[in-house]
Amino acid sequence: MSEINELYQEIILDHNKHPRNWGKIESNALHSEGFNPLCGDRLDLYLKFEDGKVQDISFEANGCAISKASASIMTSMVKGKTIKEIDEISHQFHDIITKGCEHIDEIDEALEVFCGVKDYPARVKCASLAWHTLNDVIKKETKE
Ligand code: ZN
C-alpha cells in the first residue's frame, strides 16, 4: 500500500472508513454474494432495478480496505445507470486494473484511484470483487 500515491490512499481509506451505500435493502432486492479467497474479502450486494435503471444499490462487506473502498465507489457510480452504461464503466474499470491508465484517453475521475492497482497483482482481485459481484446481480435481472 505504501507505494500507492498518497492521495489515492486517502480516498481508499476514507471509503473504507465511511463506506457509501452501506447496508441491506430489505424488500424485493436482487442479492449476490462475492468472495475473494486469496484475501478473504466477502461482499453482500443488494440491487433494485426500476425502469431499466439502478434505483437502489447497497452492500455490506468484510475484507480489506481496497475491496470495501471499491464496493463503495462502484455502488456510488452505478446508481441511476442503465445496464448498458454500467457495462461501459465496468469495462473501463477492468481495463484500468489490468493495464493501468496511461493508454486511456478519457478516464472516469472516480476510477483514477485504481490506476496503480495493476502493479499489485494480489490486489487486483480485491479491487474487482465488487464489479464481479455486480455482474452476478445483473445476470439475475437480465434472465427474467
Ligand atoms: Zn482484499
Coordinates of N, CA, C and O and ligand atoms in Angstrom, one line a residue:
M1 N 0.8 -1.2 0.0 CA 0.0 0.0 0.0 C 0.9 1.3 0.0 O 0.5 2.3 -0.6
S2 N 2.0 1.2 0.6 CA 2.8 2.5 0.9 C 3.2 3.1 -0.5 O 3.4 4.3 -0.5
E3 N 3.4 2.3 -1.5 CA 3.8 2.8 -2.8 C 2.7 3.5 -3.5 O 3.0 4.3 -4.4
I4 N 1.5 3.2 -3.2 CA 0.4 3.8 -4.0 C 0.3 5.3 -3.6 O 0.5 5.7 -2.4
N5 N 0.1 6.1 -4.6 CA 0.0 7.6 -4.4 C -0.8 7.9 -3.2 O -1.9 7.4 -2.9
E6 N -0.3 8.8 -2.4 CA -0.9 9.2 -1.1 C -2.3 9.7 -1.2 O -3.1 9.3 -0.4
L7 N -2.6 10.5 -2.2 CA -3.9 11.0 -2.4 C -4.9 9.8 -2.5 O -6.0 9.8 -1.9
Y8 N -4.5 8.9 -3.4 CA -5.4 7.8 -3.7 C -5.6 6.9 -2.5 O -6.6 6.4 -2.2
Q9 N -4.5 6.8 -1.7 CA -4.6 6.0 -0.5 C -5.6 6.7 0.5 O -6.3 6.0 1.1
E10 N -5.6 8.0 0.5 CA -6.5 8.7 1.4 C -8.0 8.5 1.0 O -8.8 8.3 1.8
I11 N -8.2 8.5 -0.3 CA -9.5 8.2 -0.8 C -10.0 6.8 -0.5 O -11.1 6.6 0.0
I12 N -9.1 5.9 -0.6 CA -9.4 4.5 -0.3 C -9.7 4.3 1.2 O -10.7 3.7 1.6
L13 N -8.9 5.0 2.0 CA -9.1 4.9 3.5 C -10.4 5.5 3.9 O -11.1 5.1 4.8
D14 N -10.7 6.6 3.2 CA -12.0 7.3 3.5 C -13.2 6.5 3.2 O -14.1 6.4 4.0
H15 N -13.2 5.8 2.0 CA -14.3 5.0 1.6 C -14.4 3.7 2.5 O -15.4 3.2 2.8
N16 N -13.2 3.3 3.0 CA -13.1 2.1 3.9 C -13.8 2.5 5.2 O -14.5 1.7 5.8
K17 N -13.5 3.7 5.7 CA -14.0 4.1 7.0 C -15.4 4.5 6.9 O -16.2 4.3 7.9
H18 N -15.8 5.2 5.8 CA -17.2 5.7 5.7 C -17.7 5.2 4.4 O -17.9 6.0 3.4
P19 N -18.0 3.9 4.3 CA -18.5 3.4 3.0 C -19.8 4.0 2.6 O -20.7 4.1 3.4
R20 N -20.0 4.4 1.3 CA -21.2 4.9 0.8 C -22.1 3.7 0.5 O -21.7 2.6 0.1
N21 N -23.4 3.9 0.6 CA -24.4 2.9 0.3 C -24.3 1.6 1.1 O -24.4 0.5 0.6
W22 N -23.9 1.8 2.4 CA -23.7 0.6 3.3 C -25.1 0.1 3.8 O -25.9 1.0 4.1
G23 N -25.3 -1.2 3.9 CA -26.5 -1.7 4.5 C -27.2 -2.7 3.6 O -26.7 -3.1 2.5
K24 N -28.4 -3.1 4.0 CA -29.2 -4.1 3.3 C -30.4 -3.4 2.7 O -30.9 -2.5 3.3
I25 N -30.8 -3.9 1.5 CA -32.1 -3.4 1.0 C -33.1 -4.6 1.3 O -32.8 -5.7 0.8
E26 N -34.0 -4.4 2.2 CA -34.8 -5.5 2.7 C -35.8 -6.0 1.7 O -36.0 -7.2 1.5
S27 N -36.5 -5.2 1.0 CA -37.6 -5.7 0.2 C -37.3 -5.8 -1.3 O -36.8 -4.9 -1.9
N28 N -37.6 -7.0 -1.9 CA -37.6 -7.2 -3.3 C -36.3 -6.9 -4.0 O -36.2 -6.6 -5.2
A29 N -35.2 -6.9 -3.3 CA -33.9 -6.6 -3.9 C -33.3 -7.9 -4.5 O -33.4 -8.9 -3.9
L30 N -32.5 -7.7 -5.6 CA -31.7 -8.8 -6.0 C -30.5 -8.8 -5.1 O -30.1 -7.8 -4.6
H31 N -29.9 -10.0 -4.9 CA -28.8 -10.2 -4.0 C -27.8 -11.1 -4.5 O -28.1 -12.2 -5.1
S32 N -26.5 -10.8 -4.4 CA -25.5 -11.7 -4.7 C -24.4 -11.6 -3.6 O -24.1 -10.6 -3.1
E33 N -23.7 -12.7 -3.5 CA -22.6 -12.8 -2.5 C -21.3 -12.9 -3.3 O -21.2 -13.7 -4.3
G34 N -20.3 -12.2 -2.9 CA -19.0 -12.3 -3.6 C -17.9 -12.7 -2.5 O -18.0 -12.4 -1.4
F35 N -17.0 -13.5 -3.0 CA -15.9 -14.0 -2.1 C -14.6 -14.0 -2.9 O -14.5 -14.5 -4.0
N36 N -13.6 -13.4 -2.3 CA -12.2 -13.5 -2.8 C -11.3 -14.3 -1.9 O -10.8 -13.8 -0.9
P37 N -11.2 -15.6 -2.2 CA -10.4 -16.5 -1.3 C -9.0 -16.1 -1.1 O -8.4 -16.4 -0.1
L38 N -8.4 -15.4 -2.1 CA -7.0 -15.0 -1.9 C -6.7 -14.1 -0.8 O -5.7 -14.1 -0.1
C39 N -7.7 -13.3 -0.5 CA -7.5 -12.3 0.6 C -8.6 -12.5 1.7 O -8.4 -12.0 2.8
G40 N -9.6 -13.2 1.4 CA -10.7 -13.4 2.4 C -11.8 -12.3 2.4 O -12.6 -12.2 3.3
D41 N -11.8 -11.5 1.3 CA -12.8 -10.5 1.2 C -14.2 -11.1 0.9 O -14.4 -11.9 0.1
R42 N -15.2 -10.6 1.7 CA -16.6 -11.1 1.5 C -17.4 -9.8 1.2 O -17.2 -8.8 1.8
L43 N -18.4 -10.0 0.3 CA -19.3 -8.9 -0.1 C -20.7 -9.4 -0.3 O -21.0 -10.4 -0.9
D44 N -21.7 -8.7 0.3 CA -23.1 -8.9 0.0 C -23.6 -7.7 -0.7 O -23.5 -6.5 -0.2
L45 N -24.1 -7.9 -1.9 CA -24.6 -6.8 -2.8 C -26.1 -6.9 -3.0 O -26.6 -7.9 -3.3
Y46 N -26.8 -5.8 -2.8 CA -28.2 -5.7 -3.0 C -28.5 -4.6 -4.0 O -27.9 -3.6 -4.0
L47 N -29.5 -5.0 -4.9 CA -29.7 -4.0 -6.0 C -31.2 -4.1 -6.4 O -31.8 -5.2 -6.5
K48 N -31.7 -2.9 -6.7 CA -33.1 -2.8 -7.2 C -33.1 -2.1 -8.5 O -32.6 -1.0 -8.6
F49 N -33.7 -2.7 -9.6 CA -33.9 -2.0 -10.8 C -35.3 -1.4 -10.9 O -36.3 -2.0 -10.4
E50 N -35.4 -0.3 -11.6 CA -36.7 0.3 -11.9 C -36.6 1.0 -13.2 O -35.7 1.8 -13.4
D51 N -37.5 0.7 -14.1 CA -37.5 1.3 -15.5 C -36.1 1.2 -16.1 O -35.6 2.1 -16.8
G52 N -35.5 0.0 -16.0 CA -34.3 -0.3 -16.6 C -33.0 0.4 -16.0 O -31.9 0.4 -16.6
K53 N -33.2 1.1 -14.9 CA -32.1 1.7 -14.2 C -31.9 1.2 -12.8 O -32.9 0.8 -12.2
V54 N -30.7 1.4 -12.3 CA -30.5 1.0 -10.9 C -31.1 2.1 -10.0 O -30.7 3.2 -10.0
Q55 N -32.2 1.6 -9.3 CA -33.0 2.6 -8.5 C -32.3 2.6 -7.1 O -32.2 3.7 -6.5
D56 N -31.8 1.5 -6.7 CA -31.1 1.5 -5.3 C -30.1 0.4 -5.3 O -30.3 -0.7 -5.9
I57 N -29.0 0.7 -4.6 CA -28.0 -0.3 -4.5 C -27.3 -0.2 -3.2 O -27.1 1.0 -2.7
S58 N -26.9 -1.3 -2.5 CA -26.2 -1.2 -1.3 C -25.4 -2.4 -1.0 O -25.5 -3.4 -1.8
F59 N -24.5 -2.4 -0.1 CA -23.7 -3.5 0.2 C -23.3 -3.6 1.7 O -23.3 -2.6 2.4
E60 N -22.9 -4.8 2.0 CA -22.2 -5.0 3.3 C -21.0 -5.8 3.0 O -21.0 -6.8 2.2
A61 N -19.9 -5.5 3.6 CA -18.6 -6.2 3.3 C -17.8 -6.5 4.5 O -17.8 -5.8 5.5
N62 N -16.9 -7.5 4.3 CA -16.0 -7.8 5.3 C -14.7 -8.1 4.6 O -14.6 -9.1 3.9
G63 N -13.7 -7.3 4.7 CA -12.5 -7.5 4.0 C -11.5 -6.4 4.1 O -11.6 -5.5 4.9
C64 N -10.6 -6.4 3.2 CA -9.5 -5.4 3.2 C -10.0 -4.0 2.7 O -11.1 -3.9 2.1
A65 N -9.2 -3.0 2.9 CA -9.6 -1.6 2.6 C -9.9 -1.5 1.1 O -10.9 -0.8 0.7
I66 N -9.1 -2.1 0.3 CA -9.3 -1.9 -1.2 C -10.7 -2.5 -1.6 O -11.4 -1.9 -2.4
S67 N -11.0 -3.7 -1.1 CA -12.2 -4.4 -1.5 C -13.4 -3.6 -1.0 O -14.4 -3.4 -1.8
K68 N -13.4 -3.0 0.2 CA -14.5 -2.2 0.7 C -14.6 -0.9 -0.1 O -15.7 -0.5 -0.4
A69 N -13.5 -0.2 -0.3 CA -13.5 1.1 -1.0 C -14.0 0.9 -2.4 O -14.8 1.7 -2.9
S70 N -13.6 -0.2 -3.0 CA -14.0 -0.5 -4.4 C -15.5 -0.7 -4.5 O -16.2 -0.2 -5.4
A71 N -16.1 -1.4 -3.5 CA -17.6 -1.6 -3.5 C -18.3 -0.2 -3.2 O -19.3 0.0 -3.8
S72 N -17.7 0.6 -2.3 CA -18.3 1.9 -2.0 C -18.3 2.8 -3.3 O -19.3 3.4 -3.6
I73 N -17.2 2.8 -4.0 CA -17.0 3.6 -5.2 C -17.9 3.0 -6.3 O -18.7 3.8 -7.0
M74 N -17.9 1.7 -6.5 CA -18.8 1.1 -7.5 C -20.2 1.4 -7.3 O -20.9 1.8 -8.2
T75 N -20.7 1.3 -6.1 CA -22.2 1.5 -5.8 C -22.5 3.0 -6.1 O -23.6 3.3 -6.6
S76 N -21.6 3.9 -5.7 CA -21.9 5.3 -6.0 C -21.9 5.6 -7.5 O -22.7 6.4 -7.9
M77 N -21.1 4.9 -8.3 CA -21.0 5.1 -9.7 C -22.2 4.6 -10.5 O -22.6 5.2 -11.5
V78 N -22.8 3.4 -10.1 CA -23.8 2.8 -10.9 C -25.2 3.2 -10.5 O -26.1 2.9 -11.3
K79 N -25.4 3.9 -9.4 CA -26.7 4.3 -9.0 C -27.3 5.2 -10.1 O -26.7 6.1 -10.6
G80 N -28.6 4.8 -10.6 CA -29.2 5.6 -11.6 C -28.8 5.3 -13.0 O -29.4 5.8 -14.0
K81 N -27.9 4.3 -13.2 CA -27.4 4.0 -14.5 C -28.2 2.8 -15.1 O -28.8 1.9 -14.4
T82 N -28.2 2.7 -16.4 CA -28.7 1.5 -17.1 C -27.7 0.4 -17.2 O -26.5 0.7 -17.0
I83 N -28.1 -0.8 -17.5 CA -27.2 -1.9 -17.6 C -26.1 -1.6 -18.7 O -25.0 -2.0 -18.5
K84 N -26.5 -1.0 -19.8 CA -25.6 -0.7 -20.8 C -24.5 0.3 -20.3 O -23.3 0.1 -20.6
E85 N -24.9 1.3 -19.6 CA -24.0 2.3 -19.1 C -23.1 1.6 -18.1 O -21.9 1.9 -18.0
I86 N -23.6 0.7 -17.2 CA -22.8 0.0 -16.3 C -21.8 -0.8 -17.0 O -20.6 -0.9 -16.5
D87 N -22.2 -1.5 -18.1 CA -21.2 -2.3 -18.9 C -20.0 -1.5 -19.3 O -18.9 -2.0 -19.2
E88 N -20.3 -0.2 -19.7 CA -19.1 0.6 -20.2 C -18.2 1.0 -19.0 O -17.0 0.9 -19.2
I89 N -18.8 1.3 -17.9 CA -18.0 1.7 -16.7 C -17.2 0.5 -16.3 O -16.0 0.5 -16.0
S90 N -17.8 -0.7 -16.3 CA -17.2 -1.9 -15.8 C -16.0 -2.3 -16.7 O -15.0 -2.7 -16.2
H91 N -16.2 -2.1 -18.0 CA -15.1 -2.4 -19.0 C -13.9 -1.5 -18.7 O -12.8 -2.0 -18.7
Q92 N -14.2 -0.2 -18.5 CA -13.1 0.7 -18.2 C -12.4 0.3 -16.9 O -11.2 0.3 -16.9
F93 N -13.2 -0.1 -15.9 CA -12.6 -0.5 -14.6 C -11.6 -1.7 -14.9 O -10.5 -1.6 -14.4
H94 N -12.1 -2.7 -15.6 CA -11.2 -3.9 -15.8 C -10.0 -3.5 -16.6 O -8.9 -4.1 -16.4
D95 N -10.2 -2.6 -17.6 CA -9.0 -2.2 -18.4 C -8.0 -1.5 -17.4 O -6.8 -1.8 -17.6
I96 N -8.5 -0.7 -16.5 CA -7.6 0.1 -15.6 C -6.8 -0.9 -14.7 O -5.6 -0.7 -14.5
I97 N -7.5 -1.8 -14.1 CA -6.8 -2.6 -13.1 C -5.9 -3.7 -13.8 O -5.0 -4.2 -13.1
T98 N -6.1 -4.0 -15.1 CA -5.2 -4.9 -15.7 C -4.1 -4.2 -16.5 O -3.0 -4.8 -16.6
K99 N -4.4 -3.0 -17.0 CA -3.4 -2.4 -17.9 C -2.9 -1.0 -17.4 O -2.0 -0.4 -18.0
G100 N -3.6 -0.5 -16.4 CA -3.2 0.9 -15.9 C -3.9 1.9 -16.7 O -4.8 1.6 -17.5
C101 N -3.6 3.2 -16.5 CA -4.3 4.3 -17.0 C -3.7 5.0 -18.2 O -4.3 5.8 -18.9
E102 N -2.4 4.7 -18.5 CA -1.7 5.5 -19.5 C -2.3 5.5 -20.8 O -2.3 6.4 -21.6
H103 N -2.9 4.3 -21.2 CA -3.5 4.2 -22.6 C -4.9 4.6 -22.7 O -5.5 4.5 -23.8
I104 N -5.5 5.1 -21.6 CA -6.9 5.5 -21.7 C -7.0 7.0 -21.8 O -6.4 7.8 -21.1
D105 N -7.8 7.5 -22.9 CA -7.9 8.9 -23.1 C -8.8 9.6 -22.1 O -8.4 10.6 -21.5
E106 N -10.0 9.1 -22.0 CA -11.0 9.7 -21.1 C -11.3 8.8 -20.0 O -12.1 7.9 -20.1
I107 N -10.6 9.1 -18.9 CA -10.8 8.2 -17.7 C -11.8 8.8 -16.7 O -11.8 10.0 -16.5
D108 N -12.7 8.0 -16.2 CA -13.7 8.4 -15.3 C -13.0 8.8 -14.0 O -12.2 8.0 -13.4
E109 N -13.2 10.0 -13.5 CA -12.5 10.5 -12.4 C -12.5 9.6 -11.1 O -11.5 9.4 -10.4
A110 N -13.7 9.0 -10.9 CA -13.9 8.1 -9.8 C -13.0 6.9 -9.8 O -12.8 6.2 -8.8
L111 N -12.6 6.5 -11.0 CA -11.8 5.3 -11.2 C -10.3 5.5 -11.1 O -9.5 4.6 -11.1
E112 N -9.9 6.8 -11.1 CA -8.4 7.1 -11.2 C -7.7 6.5 -10.0 O -6.5 6.2 -10.1
V113 N -8.4 6.4 -8.9 CA -7.8 5.8 -7.7 C -7.2 4.4 -7.9 O -6.4 4.0 -7.2
F114 N -7.8 3.7 -9.0 CA -7.3 2.3 -9.2 C -6.2 2.2 -10.2 O -5.8 1.1 -10.6
C115 N -5.7 3.4 -10.7 CA -4.7 3.3 -11.7 C -3.4 2.5 -11.3 O -2.8 1.9 -12.2
G116 N -3.1 2.5 -10.0 CA -1.9 1.9 -9.6 C -2.0 0.4 -9.3 O -1.1 -0.3 -9.0
V117 N -3.3 -0.1 -9.3 CA -3.6 -1.4 -8.8 C -2.9 -2.5 -9.6 O -2.5 -3.6 -9.1
K118 N -2.7 -2.2 -10.9 CA -2.1 -3.3 -11.8 C -0.7 -3.7 -11.4 O -0.3 -4.8 -11.7
D119 N 0.0 -2.8 -10.6 CA 1.3 -3.2 -10.1 C 1.3 -4.1 -8.9 O 2.3 -4.5 -8.4
Y120 N 0.1 -4.4 -8.4 CA -0.1 -5.3 -7.2 C -1.0 -6.4 -7.6 O -2.2 -6.3 -7.2
P121 N -0.5 -7.4 -8.2 CA -1.4 -8.5 -8.7 C -2.3 -9.1 -7.6 O -3.5 -9.4 -7.9
A122 N -1.8 -9.1 -6.4 CA -2.6 -9.7 -5.3 C -3.8 -8.8 -5.0 O -4.8 -9.3 -4.5
R123 N -3.7 -7.5 -5.4 CA -4.8 -6.6 -5.1 C -5.9 -6.5 -6.2 O -6.9 -5.9 -5.9
V124 N -5.5 -7.0 -7.3 CA -6.4 -6.9 -8.4 C -7.8 -7.6 -8.1 O -8.8 -7.0 -8.4
K125 N -7.7 -8.7 -7.5 CA -8.9 -9.5 -7.1 C -9.7 -8.8 -6.0 O -10.9 -8.9 -6.0
C126 N -9.0 -8.1 -5.2 CA -9.7 -7.3 -4.1 C -10.5 -6.2 -4.7 O -11.6 -5.9 -4.4
A127 N -9.8 -5.5 -5.7 CA -10.5 -4.3 -6.3 C -11.6 -4.8 -7.2 O -12.6 -4.0 -7.4
S128 N -11.5 -5.9 -7.8 CA -12.5 -6.3 -8.8 C -13.7 -7.1 -8.2 O -14.7 -7.3 -8.9
L129 N -13.6 -7.5 -7.0 CA -14.6 -8.3 -6.3 C -16.0 -7.6 -6.5 O -17.0 -8.3 -6.8
A130 N -16.1 -6.3 -6.2 CA -17.4 -5.6 -6.2 C -18.0 -5.7 -7.6 O -19.2 -5.8 -7.8
W131 N -17.1 -5.5 -8.6 CA -17.6 -5.5 -10.0 C -18.0 -6.9 -10.5 O -19.0 -7.0 -11.3
H132 N -17.3 -7.9 -10.1 CA -17.7 -9.3 -10.4 C -19.1 -9.6 -9.7 O -20.0 -10.2 -10.4
T133 N -19.2 -9.2 -8.5 CA -20.5 -9.4 -7.8 C -21.6 -8.6 -8.5 O -22.8 -9.1 -8.6
L134 N -21.3 -7.4 -8.9 CA -22.3 -6.6 -9.6 C -22.8 -7.4 -10.9 O -24.0 -7.4 -11.2
N135 N -21.8 -7.9 -11.6 CA -22.1 -8.7 -12.8 C -23.1 -9.8 -12.5 O -24.0 -10.1 -13.3
D136 N -22.8 -10.5 -11.4 CA -23.7 -11.6 -11.0 C -25.1 -11.2 -10.8 O -26.1 -11.8 -11.2
V137 N -25.3 -10.0 -10.1 CA -26.6 -9.5 -9.8 C -27.3 -9.1 -11.1 O -28.5 -9.4 -11.3
I138 N -26.6 -8.5 -12.0 CA -27.2 -8.1 -13.3 C -27.6 -9.3 -14.1 O -28.7 -9.2 -14.7
K139 N -26.9 -10.4 -14.0 CA -27.3 -11.6 -14.7 C -28.6 -12.1 -14.2 O -29.4 -12.6 -15.0
K140 N -28.9 -11.9 -12.9 CA -30.2 -12.3 -12.3 C -31.3 -11.5 -12.9 O -32.4 -12.0 -13.1
E141 N -31.0 -10.2 -13.1 CA -32.0 -9.3 -13.6 C -32.3 -9.6 -15.1 O -33.5 -9.7 -15.5
T142 N -31.3 -9.8 -15.9 CA -31.5 -10.0 -17.3 C -32.0 -11.4 -17.7 O -32.5 -11.6 -18.8
K143 N -31.9 -12.3 -16.8 CA -32.5 -13.7 -17.0 C -34.0 -13.7 -17.0 O -34.7 -14.5 -17.6
E144 N -34.6 -12.7 -16.2 CA -36.1 -12.7 -16.0 C -36.8 -12.1 -17.2 O -36.2 -11.4 -18.0
Ligands
ZN1 ZN -8.6 -7.9 -0.2

